[in-house]
Every structure is written in C-alpha cells, then in structure tokens.
Amino acid sequence: MLKYTLHRLLTGLITVFFIATITFAAMHLVPGDPISGAKAMSPEIRANLERKYGLDQPVLHQYKVYLTNIVKGDFGISYTQQNRSVNDIIRDHFPVSATLGVLAILIAAFGGVIFGSLTALFRNKAPDHLIMFLVILGISVPSFVFAALGQYGVTELNRFTGKDILPVGGWGTLSHMLLPSLVLGLGTMAFLVRLMRSSILEVMNLDYVRTAKAKGLSPMRIFLGHKLRNAVLPVITVLGPAIAAITTGGFVVESVFAIPGLGRYFVQAVQQLDYTVIMGLTVFYGSFLVFMVIAVDIIYGLIDPRISVAKRSAV
Amino acid sequence: MKNSTLVIFMQLTATVALTTPGLTSSALAATGSANKTLSYALSTEPPQLNSLKSTDTESFFILGHTMEGLTRYGKSGEIVPGVAEKWTMNDQGATFTLRKNAKWSDGKPVTAKDFLFSWRALVNPKTASEYAFIMYPVKNAEAINKGKLDPKELGVSAPDDYTVKVVFEKPCGYFLGLTAFGSFMPIREDFYNSKKDRYAADAGDLVYNGPFMLTKWTHGASLALDKNPNYWNKDRIALDRIDIPYITPDNNARFNFFKDNKVDLLETLNKDDLQKAQAERLKMKNFADGTLLFLEFNFRDKRPTANKNLRKAIASVFNADEYVNRVVGIPGTKAGLGLIPQWLRGSKDLFRKEHPMAARKANVAEGKKLIELAKKEMGVTSIPPLVWLTGDTPLSAKEAEYFQSLLKTTLGLELKIDKQIFKQRLAKMSAGDFDIVAAGWGPDYSDPMTFAELMTSWNENNRGQYKNAAYDKLIRSAQATAHATTRMTAMADAEKLAIDDFAILPLFERTKVYVHHDRVEGIVRHAVGPDPDFTMASIKTTKQ
Amino acid sequence: MSQTFSGDSGVAEAVKSSDLHPGTGAAFNADDFEPAVRINRFQGLSRPSLSYWSDAWMRPKKNRKATVSLAMVVFLALFTLVGPFLWRIDPSAQDMARISEGPTFAKTAVVIDEAASWTAPELSGIPAAPTASAENLLAPATLEADGVPSSQAVRLKWAPVTGASAYAVYRSETKPSGKVGTSELGVPIGEVDAGNKVGYEDTFNLERSEYFYSIVPKNGEEASKFTTLRVVLPSTIALSAAQALKSDIKVGETLHLSAHPFGTDYLGRDLLSRLMSGARVSLFIGFFAPLVMIFLGIVIGGAAGYTGGRTDNLLMAFADFVLALPFLLFMILFKIAFGVGAGESGIFPMLVAMVILSWPSSARLVRGQILQLRESEFVMASKLLGARPIYLLFRHLLPNTMGVILVSLTFAIPSAIFTEAFLSFIGMGVAPPTPSWGSMCNDGIQTFLTHPHEFLFPAIFISITVLSFNLLGDGLRDALDPRMRSTS
C-alpha cells in the first residue's frame, strides 16, 4: 500500500513537471507578449520592461529560472497586476473557487444519491419519470444557460417579493454561494443521478440483498444497509475528476455571479497574455487535479475492502 | 495511512473555512439606507494603483477619487484648482503656488517635493512607465526617459515647499490640463520607499491626498473608498463612502445588480439593454465618452490599402448613418467626421464649429468606379482579400461581419477577418500584419493635439505607418507655439490633409447611455479624467 | 486483469471441474445402454440464430427512447445536410432594416420613395441667447410629425420655447406616465443644440410600429415640463431596397417580405439558415473530433494492449499524463498557442486540441478490451490454429471491441459539442463570420430578455443534439455491450 502510494505520488510529480514544461512552451509559442499596452511605447521603455521581467534573457535561461522558482514554490509576479505575485492571487482566490467547487460537489453528490435512489425506488412510477426528465434537462442544457436564467430568476423573485431572498451575485455569506454552486453542480448532479440509478438497479437482485430479504430485514434497512452502501461506490470514483472539473470549469458561473474565483483570473490572464499568471495557474491546477485523483483512488481503496488499489494498478 | 489522508483533507477544508470570511463583501450594506454611501460595480479590477504605472480606466477612476494633482477636473471637464491654489503660465513654463492646508491622509502636508519626486520617477527609465511620454512637454523629460540624462535634470524645481516651477521643452498650450491627469499625481518619497515593490498593491500600501481614501480592497471582489478626513476641501464632499461591492465583466449581471438596487449607477448600457431599461422605466442619460472609433489603413509597401483609390472606394460605400443607427445602436452616437472628435474645444468655441467638416454621403456607384481605378493602378484583375484585424469584443465581431458583407456586396472585395485577443492584436498591429484594423483612440488630455498627433510619422501609435511630410510639418508648427488660434488652425489643416488622404476612415464617436437611481444626484461623467466622477455626487435625503 | 493469467491454468481448471462432476467414473456394461430415439423436432432451430449485429439491431428497435433518439439524430443530419437546399436563404445576407426580428411568417411593407434629405426648421425670430432658467421653461406648445412617418425616418417639429437653449428628444416604446419631472421618457434619442432649431429627424433603429416622442426644452439643465407625441409607423421599405428584391415594383405598392420562421439576428440575418450553417460547424466538430480521437485510441490502445510489456507501460503512462491535464485550461491554452490566422475559422486548431487532450480515455478503453479478449478461448483457439498476430488483431480482437468503441463514440459526441459551445461561449471558439451554435448563444445571451429567440434557438439545438446522442448512446450500450447493459 505504501509502495503504491509512493509510486503514484512520484508519477504525479513527473506529470506536474511535464505540465510546467508544456505550459512554458505553449506560452512562448504564442505571438505577442504581455508587455505591450494599448498605447504604443517607445523602444526604450519596452527594453526597460523586458529587463524587469527577464524577457531579455535567452529562452532556456528563462525556463531554468522558471523551473527553479516552481520548485521553490514561487510562481513569479503578474504582468498585469504589477505588484501582486501569482502566489498572492492563488492564495486569495483559490479558496473561493474551492469553496464553490466543494459546495457544488456536495450538492451534486447528495442530490445525485438521493434522487438516484428515489428513481430506483419508484422505478417506472411518476417520481422516476419526473426526476429522469429533469436529469435529461440537466445533462443537455449548458451551464451558461442555467447561470443566466438562474440570475434573472432571482432578480425577478427579489423584486416580486420586495425582499432580498437571495443575493444576485457577489461573494461572502452562504446565501451568496447557494445559487452559483447549484448552477455549477447541476450537470454533475444529473450525471450522478443516472449513475446511481443504474447502480442501485444492478445491486437490487444480488444474492446478499436476497439473503437480507430472507432474513426478514425491513425494506428500509435493506435499502440503507445493503443496497445504498454498495451502490454508492461508483459514485465515489467519479468524484475525484468531477471535483477538479467543477473547480476549473467555473469560468462562466464566476463571471455571471461576480465571484472572485481563480477561473475568472485564468480567462482574464489568457486575454492579457499574462505569462506568469497563466503558467502559475496551469501548474497549480494541474497539480491539484493530479493529486486529487490520487487521493480519491487511495480513499476508494480504503472504503471498499473488495478492491485493493495495489492490484488495481496492474490494469 | 488512513489518518494522514484524513488530516490532509481536514486541513484543506479548514483553510477554506478560514479564508472565506475574509472575502465578505459589503453587499449587505444595501443601498437605500439613510447613510451617505454610493454603490457602484466595476467591470474589471484596477490592476494596481501606483499612479506611475497606471494606464487603465479603472485605475484612473480610483486615483481620481483618492489622489489630487495640482489641478482637478471640474463639473464640465474644465480645470479647477487642486493642490495648487493659483498658477501663472507662459510659453517658457509655469509656476504653481500650492495651498498650505493640503494634507496627506496621515496628516502630513502635501509639498512641492512630493510632485518633484513623482514626476522625476515617471520619466526615470528604471520605472519603465508606459505613460512617461505624457511628461515630454517638460524640459529634458524625453532625454531622461531615453537614458541620456539624469532624472534630476527634469525641468521642474521647488524654490520652496509650496511652489512648483515647471520649464517647458517647447511651448505647451495644454499643460494645465495635464496637471490633473493621473500620472501627474504627487507621491510621498518616504512612504514610497518604505513600501518598495508593495507600493499601492493593497489598501494599506498607499497614502492619499484626495477626497477619498481606499479603505478596503479585496482583490477580485470588492473595494471601498471612505471620505478622507484630512482632505483640504472635505466640506464640499457630500458622500461618506463609495462602495464597490461587485466586480464583474458580465454586462447582464451588472444590469441585474442595478435592478436589484445593489448599485446606484450603471455606467454603460449596451444596445440591447435599452429595451430592458425602457421596460423598467428607467431615466436614461447619455454622454460622449471622448473615444473616436476609426479604421486604420496599412500604408506599408505592397499592401493593397496603400492605394488611395482603394481606400477612397471603401470610404465611399460606407454609410455612416446606417452604421451608427443600426449596427452601433447607441442613441446619441455621432458619426465620425474627422480625426478630431466633436466634443473637443478649439480656441474659443468647439473645435468642430470653428473648423467645420462636411459629412460624407455614401455613394456606391462612385465606389465601384474607384475600385476599378484602383485595380488598374495596381495592375491586377482582382484585389486580393484584405485582412481585417479586430479584437475579441462582441461589437468588434459585429463590426467586422458588417463590413465583410458591405464590401463584398458593393465592391466585390473579400475581407478576411482576423480576430485576436488584445495582446496578440497589438503584436500584429505593431508588426503591420493587417490591411485594415478597427481601432479606437481615447484622449489623454482635453486638447485636439491628443488626436492630431496620432497620424504623425514619429508616433508609435500610428500603426498603419501613414507618412505625410506636410502633415508632420503642420503638427510640429502647432507644437511649437502656445498661441491658441495658430495651433488650432494648424491642426485643422493637418486633419484635413489626413482625411482627404483617407489616412483613416472615422466611424463614430462613442456615446454611453447610463442610468442611476433617483436617490443619488450630481454624478458627473468625463471624457477626460476619472469617469464616473463621484466627488460632486450626493444622496438625496428626502425619501426613506 | 492481470497479465499473468495464462491459458494453461484455464485448461487445468476445466479438467478439474469435470473430475468433480458426480455420476462419472462408475462402471457400466454395454447392455445397460439403449440407442436413444432421435427426436428431430428439438434439433432444428426454431428461430433464426441471432448474430451479434442482428441482436444489436433488434435491441434499440425495441427500446423506445433509442428509436426516438435515432430519429432525432436523423432529423439533425437532414437539417444540417439537406436543410440548406430546402431553405435557400444566404446565412450571411444582412438586412439592416430587419435587425433582431422575432419569428415572422408573412410580413409586408409598403414601398415608399427614397427619403429626401431633410433639415430641421430653423427660426430666425427666436432669440438665440437663452434667457429663462431650466425650471421656468415651458413645454413646447405643439409637437407634430412632419410628413408621413415611416420605418425609414420620423421627422418631428415643434413650437419654439422661449428661453430654451437646446431641446432633448426622447423616444419610448411605452406611453410615459406623464408624471412631472422628466423621468421615464424612454431613450435619449438625440439633442438639438439651439433654441431656434425646432425639428428633429429620427432614423435610429425604427423597429416598432408605435413610439412616443417627448421633447424637453433645456437651458443647461433639462426642464421638468415636456410634450409627448404618439407616432404610428407603417411598415415601409425604401424604393431602392424594394427593387433589389423585386425589380418592377413601384412606389405605393405592397411588397411581401421574406419570412424568417426563427427570426433574424443582430445584423438582420436569417436565423434558421444560420442555425443550419452553425449546425455544420457544431456537428462537424462533434463528429470529427470523437472519430479522430477514437481512431487514435484504437491505434494506441490496440498497440499497447496487444504488445504489452514495456511499450504498454510507456504508452499508458503517457495516456495517464495527458488525462491528468486540466482539460478546459489546456483547451484554452492550446487554442491561443496554435493561433488562428486571418480568415480562418478556428475549427482546425480546436479540433487538434480536442483530439490531443481526449484520446487517452478511448485508448485505455480499447487496451482494456484487448487485454481481456486476448485471453479468451476463441482467440486461444485461433492462435493454436496458427493465426498470425495481424490476422488475430484485425479478425478477432478489434471487431469484438467495436461495440464498446461505438458506445463511447456516441458519448464523446455530446461532450465534444458541449466543449465547442462552451469555448465559443466564452469567446475562445470559432472566429467570425463562421457561426456555431455556441457562438450564436454567446451573441444571443446579451439580448435574451428583449429578443429571446436569438439565444433560445441555438441553445435548444445544442440541448436537443446533446440529448439525442446521450439517449442513443444509452440504447447502443444496451444493444452492443451485453456486460454494460443498464438494468432499466
């Protein structure tokens, strides 16, 4: 187990190194550079700025400096926000994106398990059809549509009632987080409902369920103790990648609801060609994703005694 | 193993829980309460607030409220006394007398040294300020910025703590207007040096001498400005606080904040918001924000646009009226006439009234004739597709598609749209990698020169590299004197040369439609200077 | 699926199990046996045998959802490929007179003469120097339309107000409440900058059939009094524009304008034909990216699975690495790094980025399948009969993974469509003038409260497409992959 974990961590580190390299290469392939401004500058000022950011050095040297700094945990200074470091930006804004993402995942996971169970319990009855209809909607409608409609709906609701039922945007209290995380989690939730439904239906007629029935356990206990417990496992496996996808996929939601998250910074940085921010955020997100998946795999192994991760790794 | 993973997870959640309260925005302090707080939403965050490095609207908006130069912008954009009480000016230079009661937010007096320090720092090549050029009318500024002279040689001096003496490089008729500009704000040397690289990075890293002070800056989320108790003219400031609880580039979101009474001013409505605003029965106002939008042609060798008849053909099929009314769709927008927009003042009256320019009428038949002429001159049977370089905003795509269809149907010209993100567009513009670029120019100061200088051969912003010796000569002559009528006439003559040469095709002068809630009054909009300006705003006390 | 699982142990196990079978091994005599009566009716197959593919064909037919989704996919294909031949409106033809129109089926317009140029009446008797302060200014005594208003131009003239230095002209779609204090007069359409100029020509986006114009006198500030006029605008078309549609038309005649069943967009282009050409882009990316990606997956996954050993380890480590890249971040990054030149649509770089980032999932899938199949009995048998590796791979291994591959292809389509839509939505997708459903959504979202059709139609098309491919994938999975059959 320890060996497996170490092996995974090592490959994770190598992956992060490659991510850093690819990002660096991609950034230096891009035509244009971060220093140019709306008003053209004289060659003298330009040279001064290039010296300041070390852009006058050969590319290989820049690469070396960049890698050493990453190892030191220093992503450099932003080009557009000249006195904020990328570390500052991550420190200030990652918690926001993470909170939003975790909340969205929680909503998606709980919603997925509950609604998924309901559809399985009421199979081919009205609640099943209703939920599955909503699920289809959730899967096939893009998140930007939900975001726009959701915000419009809340604005109208606030006006209609004359009260601040929910904030239209911004960040701070739990009420600010509710609508954006719901919008963000909706797609994943729909996906999980489907997964959960088929997963429960699969375990429905397995031997141990039949045994439990034969023992005379109440349907509720069978459901909670046997069916749900086993059916929930596949849901956990997809959570790892889903967390990362949700945390990085929040661009639109963050922008619509005026949330100071990292996703917005990334898009902004790309538009401004802010080298350091783009590279820093990509490496940061890449490592986050890599280690999240590793963590979920390990936790999965701990939860499900039937699966030994060490053995699984051979496949 | 089991425990350690759990610990990692708990730490993660703990950081999340600890950090979020720090981001609490003041969104809860909703408008409508009796306090004198004005709420506003920004579209993007100021990158930083060091006046030596600021180049963007948002930074200048904040700096205009928290800092004060020798002069300020008045209600209709005129120059009024700021830190300077009075001044004298002639062709050789200017002398400003500072008021003795001007103080920094920590109570120390604002002195002539603070101006000397920031002005020298602005042109110091080590600072690498993009706006250093704006100081060039001051003696030796350009030489210093190019590293040929020591910053100490800059033509400013302080005979005593309350006098700033400026020596000009050459006569500068608009110098007074510059002293209100963001880059000319004072900076206190001791404070600047104590902060080093952190200067103006956060609310606590600045010291203020303007009507407001930045008291809260949660990056990416919100800002708050509070009234500066040490401001010399604090009795004239009616607001206690300017609250900026939201920062979002999403136009619809900002509209919703306004509708939900979370912000008092919606700085600009786009075309499609107009109907929404009518349905909401909002009181709409408009103002010209000073920017001229135009097509810049590439004059480099072998570019088809170097042919005058081709440019003329494009200009003659362009229907400004249809474009402004249907495509731009912002009421009050004026079709572009020349290089110098219609809001600028000349020697006595508006520049355009003193030097009128006729509106061009679309004439497709003439355009078709011209294009044939152009083909003959170029010796080709068909003109190769033109590269239309443009930005990534929705309007620029719309504009590009409009022209693509227009030139195709009228002149049979093919247009290749090259849509690029901001920095890549700049790179392509500088490299001359285009035939036509949809450009815009906003004024730095309130004088026709800020536009007239644009097409000179030495201007780096002349991306099409238009060269006209007569034009250059006229601009040089206008720059050599401070005599108003002579300058204006020279610029008007130069402008006429450029327009008759189709150096650019003016499209329109941007207008913004905005709305504010009834509880606030006195919001001022500026074409030059901090926009919007809340220093003269107040909250009505009658209702609520 | 450990690779040490060899064929020998399988055989050994089979022998062992037959040993354990009860009833074997006892001694019998030959007399104990009688020839059995051959019962022929059990021998013949009562139904045609079901091959894999015919089984696969039958299942979705039984599954209602799958049939409906198949029909929808066919409809989408027809919409995209045949649609443009039936609905022959140029998707890039602009009509500045019909911007952002809602769905129309039969619209007519009266042909009018070209608007002759018009200048606002200027009075000489009124003192140009303003006198009264803004509060004391009166409302204009009269306000009327000069000539017949049309959707080309509305010309107003009013009685001068003594002491005014300028007039503000407002236009509203709804009747102003008439409350004193000039709020809610509508859009500030223009300003007349002299007190003796008492007329205004409005040519600004006249798209409604009724407007309320208000004239507010000004002297520095706006006065609180105003005069309002209701103007009804008949649908008209200028002669030159009409002649472009129908050459022999004359002034005064009525012209039938082309119908736009889905409305028009912000440049007056037909939305239906734009949806069709947008479908080409969205579906092209939606099909092509998964196809290439799966092809790559088959090659790499097949190679890895079949060769095994170090090649396998290396290839899979690479796949793991690519899988670990944050997808959307790298899509945006690659998009910027590849760059889109002048006149290019940006489809190709997007496709390349998508393929580069998403092949590993299908490669892993194919490899897993091949590993499994490699050990199965029929492959073993084929090997024993002396089949060469290439033959094995193409005759046995790959065809048997086809089902799984097809299923994953169907599921990759909606996600590719979503990715394209998302990227175009944040402005990082296809370049104008190429329309895609995502970029159309991006254009439409700004107007979705006032002209909802511009946003809703492309959004609905994205949703329908994603939905039908998802359902089709479900159906196909039930049909093709017996192990993955959902129990529903």
Tab-separated table of C-alpha atoms in Angstrom, chain A residues 140-266:
chain	number	residue	atom	x	y	z
A	140	SER	CA	-28.339	18.519	-22.075
A	141	VAL	CA	-28.566	22.182	-21.120
A	142	PRO	CA	-25.210	24.016	-20.953
A	143	SER	CA	-24.265	25.570	-17.630
A	144	PHE	CA	-24.127	29.067	-19.084
A	145	VAL	CA	-27.823	28.840	-19.826
A	146	PHE	CA	-28.596	27.836	-16.267
A	147	ALA	CA	-26.408	30.624	-14.894
A	148	ALA	CA	-28.085	33.350	-16.914
A	149	LEU	CA	-31.600	32.058	-16.291
A	150	GLY	CA	-30.919	31.498	-12.592
A	151	GLN	CA	-29.692	35.005	-12.024
A	152	TYR	CA	-32.564	36.505	-13.936
A	153	GLY	CA	-34.995	34.377	-11.927
A	154	VAL	CA	-33.573	35.522	-8.591
A	155	THR	CA	-33.637	39.181	-9.644
A	156	GLU	CA	-37.291	38.867	-10.536
A	157	LEU	CA	-38.030	36.935	-7.347
A	158	ASN	CA	-36.408	39.602	-5.186
A	159	ARG	CA	-38.347	42.284	-6.941
A	160	PHE	CA	-41.622	40.440	-6.805
A	161	THR	CA	-41.379	39.786	-3.084
A	162	GLY	CA	-39.719	43.093	-2.330
A	163	LYS	CA	-37.163	41.302	-0.171
A	164	ASP	CA	-33.640	40.059	-0.634
A	165	ILE	CA	-34.471	36.382	-0.843
A	166	LEU	CA	-31.139	35.553	-2.405
A	167	PRO	CA	-28.289	37.820	-3.472
A	168	VAL	CA	-27.999	38.268	-7.227
A	169	GLY	CA	-24.247	37.948	-7.071
A	170	GLY	CA	-21.156	38.708	-5.067
A	171	TRP	CA	-19.416	36.583	-2.511
A	172	GLY	CA	-19.243	36.283	1.242
A	173	THR	CA	-22.061	34.565	3.057
A	174	LEU	CA	-23.553	31.149	2.484
A	175	SER	CA	-26.518	32.720	0.733
A	176	HIS	CA	-24.142	34.116	-1.897
A	177	MET	CA	-22.868	30.639	-2.585
A	178	LEU	CA	-26.180	28.860	-2.904
A	179	LEU	CA	-27.277	29.734	-6.406
A	180	PRO	CA	-23.860	29.614	-8.133
A	181	SER	CA	-22.920	26.302	-6.587
A	182	LEU	CA	-26.298	24.864	-7.528
A	183	VAL	CA	-25.851	26.013	-11.120
A	184	LEU	CA	-22.323	24.666	-11.160
A	185	GLY	CA	-23.281	21.336	-9.633
A	186	LEU	CA	-26.398	20.732	-11.701
A	187	GLY	CA	-24.736	18.978	-14.617
A	188	THR	CA	-22.705	16.698	-12.374
A	189	MET	CA	-25.756	16.000	-10.267
A	190	ALA	CA	-27.744	14.884	-13.287
A	191	PHE	CA	-24.882	12.623	-14.280
A	192	LEU	CA	-24.701	11.141	-10.787
A	193	VAL	CA	-28.448	10.517	-10.616
A	194	ARG	CA	-28.170	8.374	-13.712
A	195	LEU	CA	-25.148	6.572	-12.376
A	196	MET	CA	-26.777	5.999	-9.012
A	197	ARG	CA	-29.978	4.741	-10.557
A	198	SER	CA	-28.349	2.073	-12.681
A	199	SER	CA	-26.010	1.209	-9.868
A	200	ILE	CA	-28.867	0.560	-7.442
A	201	LEU	CA	-30.816	-1.378	-10.017
A	202	GLU	CA	-27.750	-3.543	-10.507
A	203	VAL	CA	-27.418	-4.460	-6.845
A	204	MET	CA	-31.179	-4.841	-6.450
A	205	ASN	CA	-31.260	-8.535	-7.178
A	206	LEU	CA	-27.864	-9.618	-5.967
A	207	ASP	CA	-27.542	-12.525	-3.601
A	208	TYR	CA	-26.776	-10.599	-0.480
A	209	VAL	CA	-29.843	-8.461	-0.975
A	210	ARG	CA	-31.935	-11.574	-1.370
A	211	THR	CA	-30.340	-13.003	1.772
A	212	ALA	CA	-31.130	-9.844	3.676
A	213	LYS	CA	-34.717	-10.092	2.495
A	214	ALA	CA	-34.874	-13.696	3.541
A	215	LYS	CA	-33.544	-12.769	6.973
A	216	GLY	CA	-36.621	-10.612	7.295
A	217	LEU	CA	-34.937	-7.230	7.440
A	218	SER	CA	-37.176	-4.237	6.944
A	219	PRO	CA	-37.072	-2.792	3.403
A	220	MET	CA	-35.620	0.420	4.784
A	221	ARG	CA	-32.727	-1.387	6.422
A	222	ILE	CA	-32.084	-3.418	3.331
A	223	PHE	CA	-32.029	-0.268	1.308
A	224	LEU	CA	-29.749	1.723	3.560
A	225	GLY	CA	-27.537	-1.083	4.814
A	226	HIS	CA	-27.140	-3.182	1.721
A	227	LYS	CA	-28.282	-1.588	-1.486
A	228	LEU	CA	-27.226	2.016	-0.952
A	229	ARG	CA	-23.911	1.187	0.637
A	230	ASN	CA	-22.819	-0.882	-2.279
A	231	ALA	CA	-24.400	1.194	-4.967
A	232	VAL	CA	-22.725	4.391	-3.834
A	233	LEU	CA	-19.211	3.143	-4.628
A	234	PRO	CA	-19.166	4.009	-8.348
A	235	VAL	CA	-20.330	7.486	-7.420
A	236	ILE	CA	-17.247	7.973	-5.281
A	237	THR	CA	-14.869	7.034	-8.107
A	238	VAL	CA	-16.144	9.731	-10.372
A	239	LEU	CA	-15.993	12.373	-7.656
A	240	GLY	CA	-12.242	12.914	-7.953
A	241	PRO	CA	-12.181	14.018	-11.570
A	242	ALA	CA	-15.503	15.767	-11.055
A	243	ILE	CA	-14.112	17.983	-8.275
A	244	ALA	CA	-11.295	19.138	-10.484
A	245	ALA	CA	-13.548	19.619	-13.482
A	246	ILE	CA	-16.007	21.637	-11.462
A	247	THR	CA	-13.358	23.759	-9.772
A	248	THR	CA	-11.712	24.647	-13.047
A	249	GLY	CA	-14.930	24.814	-15.025
A	250	GLY	CA	-16.377	27.692	-13.068
A	251	PHE	CA	-15.360	30.465	-15.518
A	252	VAL	CA	-18.841	31.374	-16.636
A	253	VAL	CA	-20.501	30.978	-13.277
A	254	GLU	CA	-17.817	33.075	-11.611
A	255	SER	CA	-18.207	35.807	-14.150
A	256	VAL	CA	-22.013	35.856	-14.165
A	257	PHE	CA	-22.289	35.921	-10.381
A	258	ALA	CA	-19.336	38.296	-9.838
A	259	ILE	CA	-17.429	35.726	-7.803
A	260	PRO	CA	-13.722	36.443	-7.245
A	261	GLY	CA	-12.568	32.940	-8.120
A	262	LEU	CA	-9.495	31.676	-9.926
A	263	GLY	CA	-11.340	30.649	-13.090
A	264	ARG	CA	-12.092	34.249	-13.917
A	265	TYR	CA	-8.478	35.168	-13.314
A	266	PHE	CA	-7.363	32.489	-15.698
